[in-house]
Coordinates of C-alpha atoms in Angstrom, one line a residue:
M26 CA 0.0 0.0 0.0
N27 CA 2.8 2.3 0.9
D28 CA 4.5 1.4 -2.4
Q29 CA 1.4 2.4 -4.4
N30 CA 1.1 5.8 -2.6
S31 CA 4.7 6.4 -3.1
F32 CA 4.3 5.6 -6.8
T33 CA 1.4 8.1 -7.3
N34 CA 3.2 10.8 -5.2
D35 CA 6.3 10.5 -7.2
P36 CA 6.9 13.9 -8.9
K37 CA 8.2 12.4 -12.1
T38 CA 5.1 10.2 -12.5
R39 CA 2.8 13.2 -12.0
V40 CA 4.6 15.2 -14.6
G41 CA 4.4 12.4 -17.1
A42 CA 0.7 12.0 -16.5
D43 CA 0.1 15.7 -16.9
A44 CA 2.1 15.7 -20.1
D45 CA 0.0 12.9 -21.5
A46 CA -3.3 14.6 -20.6
A47 CA -2.0 17.9 -22.2
R48 CA -1.1 16.0 -25.4
E49 CA -4.6 14.4 -25.5
R50 CA -6.3 17.8 -25.0
F51 CA -4.1 19.3 -27.7
E52 CA -5.0 16.5 -30.1
D53 CA -8.7 16.9 -29.3
E54 CA -8.5 20.6 -29.8
K55 CA -6.5 20.3 -33.0
Q56 CA -9.0 17.8 -34.5
A57 CA -11.9 20.0 -33.4
A58 CA -10.2 23.0 -35.1
A59 CA -9.6 21.0 -38.2
R60 CA -13.3 20.0 -38.3
E61 CA -14.4 23.6 -37.9
F62 CA -12.0 24.7 -40.6
D63 CA -13.3 22.1 -43.0
K64 CA -16.9 23.3 -42.3
A65 CA -15.9 26.9 -42.9
R66 CA -14.1 26.0 -46.1
A67 CA -17.1 24.1 -47.4
A68 CA -19.4 26.9 -46.5
I69 CA -17.2 29.5 -48.3
G70 CA -16.9 27.2 -51.3
E71 CA -20.7 26.8 -51.5
Q72 CA -21.2 30.6 -51.2
A73 CA -18.6 31.3 -53.9
S74 CA -20.1 28.8 -56.2
S75 CA -23.6 30.2 -55.6
M76 CA -22.3 33.8 -56.3
A77 CA -20.5 32.7 -59.5
H78 CA -23.7 30.9 -60.7
E79 CA -25.8 34.0 -60.1
A80 CA -23.3 36.2 -61.9
Q81 CA -23.2 33.8 -64.8
E82 CA -27.0 33.8 -65.0
E83 CA -27.2 37.6 -64.9
I84 CA -24.6 37.9 -67.7
R85 CA -26.4 35.2 -69.7
E86 CA -29.8 37.0 -69.3
R87 CA -28.3 40.4 -70.3
G88 CA -26.5 38.8 -73.2
E89 CA -29.7 37.2 -74.4
A90 CA -31.5 40.6 -74.1
L91 CA -28.8 42.3 -76.1
K92 CA -28.8 39.6 -78.8
D93 CA -32.5 39.8 -79.2
Q94 CA -32.3 43.6 -79.5
A95 CA -29.6 43.3 -82.1
A96 CA -31.6 40.8 -84.1
D97 CA -34.8 42.9 -83.9
G98 CA -32.9 46.0 -84.9
L99 CA -31.5 44.2 -87.9
K100 CA -35.0 43.1 -88.9
T101 CA -36.3 46.7 -88.6
F102 CA -33.5 47.9 -90.7
A103 CA -34.3 45.2 -93.3
D104 CA -37.9 46.4 -93.4
A105 CA -36.7 50.0 -93.9
V106 CA -34.4 48.9 -96.8
R107 CA -37.4 47.0 -98.4
S108 CA -39.5 50.2 -98.1
A109 CA -36.7 52.1 -99.9
R110 CA -36.7 49.4 -102.6
D111 CA -40.4 49.9 -103.1
E112 CA -40.0 53.6 -103.5
L113 CA -37.3 53.1 -106.1
D114 CA -39.6 50.7 -107.9
K115 CA -42.2 53.4 -108.1
K116 CA -39.6 55.8 -109.6
D117 CA -38.7 53.1 -112.2
M118 CA -35.1 52.8 -111.1
G119 CA -34.7 49.1 -111.9
P120 CA -31.0 48.3 -111.3
I121 CA -30.7 50.2 -108.1
S122 CA -34.0 48.8 -106.9
G123 CA -32.8 45.2 -107.5
L124 CA -29.6 45.9 -105.5
V125 CA -31.5 47.4 -102.6
G126 CA -33.9 44.4 -102.7
Q127 CA -31.0 42.0 -102.5
A128 CA -29.7 43.9 -99.5
A129 CA -33.1 43.7 -97.8
E130 CA -33.6 40.0 -98.4
G131 CA -30.0 39.3 -97.1
L132 CA -30.5 41.4 -94.0
E133 CA -33.8 39.7 -93.2
S134 CA -32.2 36.3 -93.6
L135 CA -29.3 37.3 -91.4
S136 CA -31.7 38.5 -88.7
R137 CA -33.5 35.2 -88.7
N138 CA -30.2 33.3 -88.4
L139 CA -29.2 35.5 -85.5
Q140 CA -32.2 34.5 -83.4
G141 CA -31.1 32.1 -80.7
A142 CA -27.4 32.4 -81.5
S143 CA -24.8 33.0 -78.9
A144 CA -22.6 36.2 -78.9
G145 CA -19.7 34.4 -80.6
E146 CA -22.0 32.7 -83.1
M147 CA -23.5 36.1 -83.9
V148 CA -20.1 37.5 -84.8
D149 CA -19.3 34.5 -86.9
K150 CA -22.7 34.6 -88.7
V151 CA -22.2 38.3 -89.6
R152 CA -18.8 37.5 -91.0
D153 CA -20.1 34.6 -93.0
F154 CA -22.9 36.8 -94.3
G155 CA -20.4 39.4 -95.5
R156 CA -18.3 36.7 -97.2
R157 CA -21.3 34.9 -98.9
H158 CA -23.3 38.1 -99.8
P159 CA -20.8 40.9 -100.3
V160 CA -23.1 42.9 -102.5
S161 CA -25.9 42.8 -100.0
F162 CA -23.5 43.6 -97.1
I163 CA -22.0 46.6 -98.9
A164 CA -25.4 47.8 -100.1
A165 CA -26.7 47.7 -96.6
S166 CA -23.7 49.6 -95.3
V167 CA -24.1 52.2 -98.1
L168 CA -27.8 52.6 -97.3
A169 CA -27.1 53.1 -93.7
G170 CA -24.5 55.8 -94.5
I171 CA -26.9 57.5 -96.9
A172 CA -29.6 57.5 -94.2
I173 CA -27.3 59.0 -91.7
G174 CA -26.1 61.6 -94.2
R175 CA -29.6 62.7 -95.1
F176 CA -30.5 63.0 -91.5
A177 CA -27.5 65.2 -90.8
G178 CA -28.1 67.3 -93.9
A179 CA -31.8 67.8 -93.0
S180 CA -30.8 68.9 -89.5
A181 CA -28.2 71.4 -90.9
Q182 CA -30.8 72.9 -93.3
H183 CA -33.3 73.2 -90.5
D184 CA -30.8 75.0 -88.3
H185 CA -29.7 77.3 -91.2
A186 CA -33.3 78.2 -92.2
R187 CA -34.2 79.3 -88.6
P188 CA -34.1 83.1 -88.3
R189 CA -31.6 84.6 -85.9
T190 CA -33.0 86.8 -83.3
G191 CA -31.5 90.3 -82.9
A192 CA -29.9 90.4 -86.4
P193 CA -31.1 93.2 -88.7
R194 CA -32.8 92.1 -91.9
P195 CA -31.2 93.3 -95.1
P196 CA -33.3 95.8 -97.2
Q197 CA -35.3 94.4 -100.0
G198 CA -35.0 95.8 -103.6
P199 CA -32.5 98.3 -105.0
R200 CA -31.8 101.6 -103.1
P201 CA -32.4 104.9 -105.0
T202 CA -29.2 106.8 -105.7
P203 CA -29.4 110.7 -105.7
A204 CA -28.0 112.6 -108.6
A205 CA -24.6 113.9 -107.8
G206 CA -23.2 117.4 -108.6
A207 CA -19.7 118.6 -109.1
Y208 CA -18.9 118.2 -105.5
G209 CA -20.7 115.0 -104.9
A210 CA -23.9 116.7 -103.5
A211 CA -27.3 116.6 -105.1
E212 CA -28.1 119.7 -107.1
P213 CA -31.6 121.2 -106.8
T214 CA -33.8 121.0 -109.9
I215 CA -35.3 124.3 -111.1
P216 CA -38.7 124.1 -112.8
S217 CA -38.7 125.3 -116.4
S218 CA -41.6 127.6 -115.9
R219 CA -39.6 129.9 -113.7
T220 CA -36.6 130.1 -115.9
G221 CA -36.5 133.3 -117.9
G222 CA -33.9 136.0 -118.6
M223 CA -34.1 139.4 -117.1
S224 CA -33.3 142.2 -119.5

């Protein structure tokens, strides 16, 4: 009995037991910290994945809206080109009318092909259209330039025709010029009834 008490009261034995207990606590705390770290990392990963997915969805939705707007705008332009073709037909301008008609048909076909295409596919389709239908592509570009030029010219004429406030208006018609005498002044005219010599 005394030997057992002396064994437990031995300072070296107590130090060893305390060290073992401290190691166990450290291992337990380390494992708990590792578990918490894994949980936090998984939560951050899920949140980042969710945010990335939401960003991709927003970009995709905006891209779809922009693509639809581009295709609709192209169809509207094709309709305007077709209206120009009809006006040229009325004025009996056959060759130009045929060229404009080809441009309108090509643009309408391109607008149909762009429906439902991705952004990269849209660029490729426009390039292919320019290669396969160069006449229609150039004609559409020229018509767009003419439309812009006419709009700019009409705006400039409208601004030029507007009267400026505060500026004096020039006189209308020719101005009478007085008869000049020897010294540049107007000489009075004497009626012939009063002329007569005094003798």
